[in-house]
C-alpha angles and dihedrals in degrees: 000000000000129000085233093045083045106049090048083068088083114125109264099250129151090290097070097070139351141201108267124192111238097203092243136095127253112264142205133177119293091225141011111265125179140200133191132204141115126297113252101238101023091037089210108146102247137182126237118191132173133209134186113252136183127286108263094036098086124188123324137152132231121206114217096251108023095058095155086053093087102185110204120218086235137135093240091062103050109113100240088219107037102147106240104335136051111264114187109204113179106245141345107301100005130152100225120071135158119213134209093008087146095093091051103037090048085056087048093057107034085065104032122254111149106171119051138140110209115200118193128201127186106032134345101266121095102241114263101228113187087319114261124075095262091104088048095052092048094050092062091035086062102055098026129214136270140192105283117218126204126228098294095045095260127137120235126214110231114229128202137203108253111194109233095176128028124259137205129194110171133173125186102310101335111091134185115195121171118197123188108274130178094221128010115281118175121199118173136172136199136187137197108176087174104051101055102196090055090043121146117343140177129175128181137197156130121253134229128139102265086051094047089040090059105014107043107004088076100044102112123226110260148199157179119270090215101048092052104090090049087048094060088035095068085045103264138123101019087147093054119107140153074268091060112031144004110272111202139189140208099227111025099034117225118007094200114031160202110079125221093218130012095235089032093137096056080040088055096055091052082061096049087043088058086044096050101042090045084083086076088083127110135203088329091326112140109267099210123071125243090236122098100254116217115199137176137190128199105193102228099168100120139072122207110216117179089332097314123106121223131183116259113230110264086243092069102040122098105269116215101200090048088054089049097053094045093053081059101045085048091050081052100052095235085118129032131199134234101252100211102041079051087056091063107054098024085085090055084052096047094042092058090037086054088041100058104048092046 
């Protein structure tokens, strides 16, 4: 192993980031702005309106019917086993949850917007849109954004998390490493040895709000054909359609181009992973880390069974928002991971990271 991928075994503690000041304000939308559409996996039409709040509140979502149940975009919140999508619940054991908030918090983020109560009628689920974040992103275009106060009319600095050491969380064959950066860079790969026009992808970049808003904001949500009826068997995607995400197949490639990209599906999970790691916020806080965050994400979501390939219930792929929620449960300290079954696998990280900038 090498002395770079050892000394990153260290336990997560305090050291390895801290809470900078950015030198702006905390901001929230100058006005409120709403959209409407059907929720990727219950397919009820829901509305999905945003209003300005105070600095300090953060983000957090209101379900029609259950107004005193406030649901924080926060880390402590994400379900640890919500099935393809990231689903906040408050509190262990609660009642009120909101489901496939990623799309519209990594636009949040992405832009800025920092404070933002988000209230939903018709049904728990964020609309699903045309699946990717571009409707997001022209919605609070469209109104701006503004210094948010607090209650007392003051202005608050936002602070961000900036990575000192680095830090590795892997499972199976699906890694998140995060290295010190001085601004955030974002590489991420996926691979889908099965489906071979999706094939192996990487894309790397840094992110600001002028390169989200027309590099990943637009990147669709995306899926197997065959693995489409065992999806809505157990229950899942009964929004999706070729309107809402890329549908492709093993054999005969995409169903519904064009793509917006040629590598849209490893783009779009640059956009999941902001969204995702937006819920590191706190109380108006940035969600993403200044690190350059280094991902990777092995499809396996087929058996082969006597030289036919079936698709694997969604309850026993690699998940990749559970994997990003638990990177930041682990950064937080909320997690911790075995050492020395870590040491086993840390070399294997580091090696494909060192691979691939070379």
């Amino acid at each position: 192993m090498s002395s770079t991928a050892a000394r990153a075994l260290t336990s997560v503690s305090r050291a390895a980031f801290s809470w900078k000041p950015t030198g702006r304000p905390q901001q929230t939308l100058a006005a409120a702005v709403s959209r409407s559409g059907v929720g990727l996996h219950l397919g009820a039409c829901v509305t999905a309106t945003l209003f300005p709040t105070q600095a300090g509140e953060g983000r957090y979502f209101l379900v029609e019917g259950e107004e005193e149940a406030r649901v924080a975009a926060e880390v402590r919140n994400a379900e640890p086993r919500s099935q393809l999508c990231t689903t906040l619940r408050r509190g262990e054991g609660a009642h009120t949850r909101v489901q496939t908030v990623e799309h519209l918090l990594s636009a949040m983020e992405a832009l800025g917007v920092d404070n933002c109560r988000i209230e939903l009628s018709g049904g728990d689920e964020i609309p699903l849109l045309d699946g990717s974040a571009q409707e997001w992103v022209e919605a609070i275009q469209s109104v701006g954004l503004c210094a948010a106060e607090d209650a007392n009319g003051q202005k608050l600095d936002k602070l961000a998390p900036e990575i000192h050491e680095p830090v590795y969380l892997r499972r199976d064959d699906c890694f998140i490493a995060a290295f010190p950066s001085s601004q955030i860079h974002i590489t991420y790969g996926i691979d889908f040895p099965k489906v071979p026009t999706i094939g192996c992808q990487w894309v790397s970049t840094y992110l600001d709000d002028n390169i989200y808003s027309s590099k990943i904001a637009p990147a669709r949500t995306f899926c197997i054909f065959e693995e489409v009826e065992e999806m809505r068997a157990a229950g899942l995607i009964k929004g999706g359609s070729l309107e809402n995400a890329m549908v492709c197949s093993i054999s005969g490639g995409w169903l519904n181009p064009p793509l917006r990209f040629k590598d849209e599906p490893c783009r779009h999970k640059i956009l999941d992973l902001i969204g995702d790691f937006s819920l590191f916020a706190q109380n108006g806080t940035q969600g993403f880390p200044i690190a350059h965050i280094i991902a990777y994400k092995c499809h396996v979501g087929f058996l082969l069974v006597r030289g036919r390939c079936f698709a694997k219930p969604p309850h026993e792929r690699n998940a990749g928002h559970a994997l990003h929620n638990d990177f930041l449960s682990h950064l937080s300290g909320k997690i911790t991971v075995d050492k020395e079954q870590l040491a086993g696998q840390c070399s294997n990280v580091y090696s494909s990271y060192s691979s691939y900038v070379r």
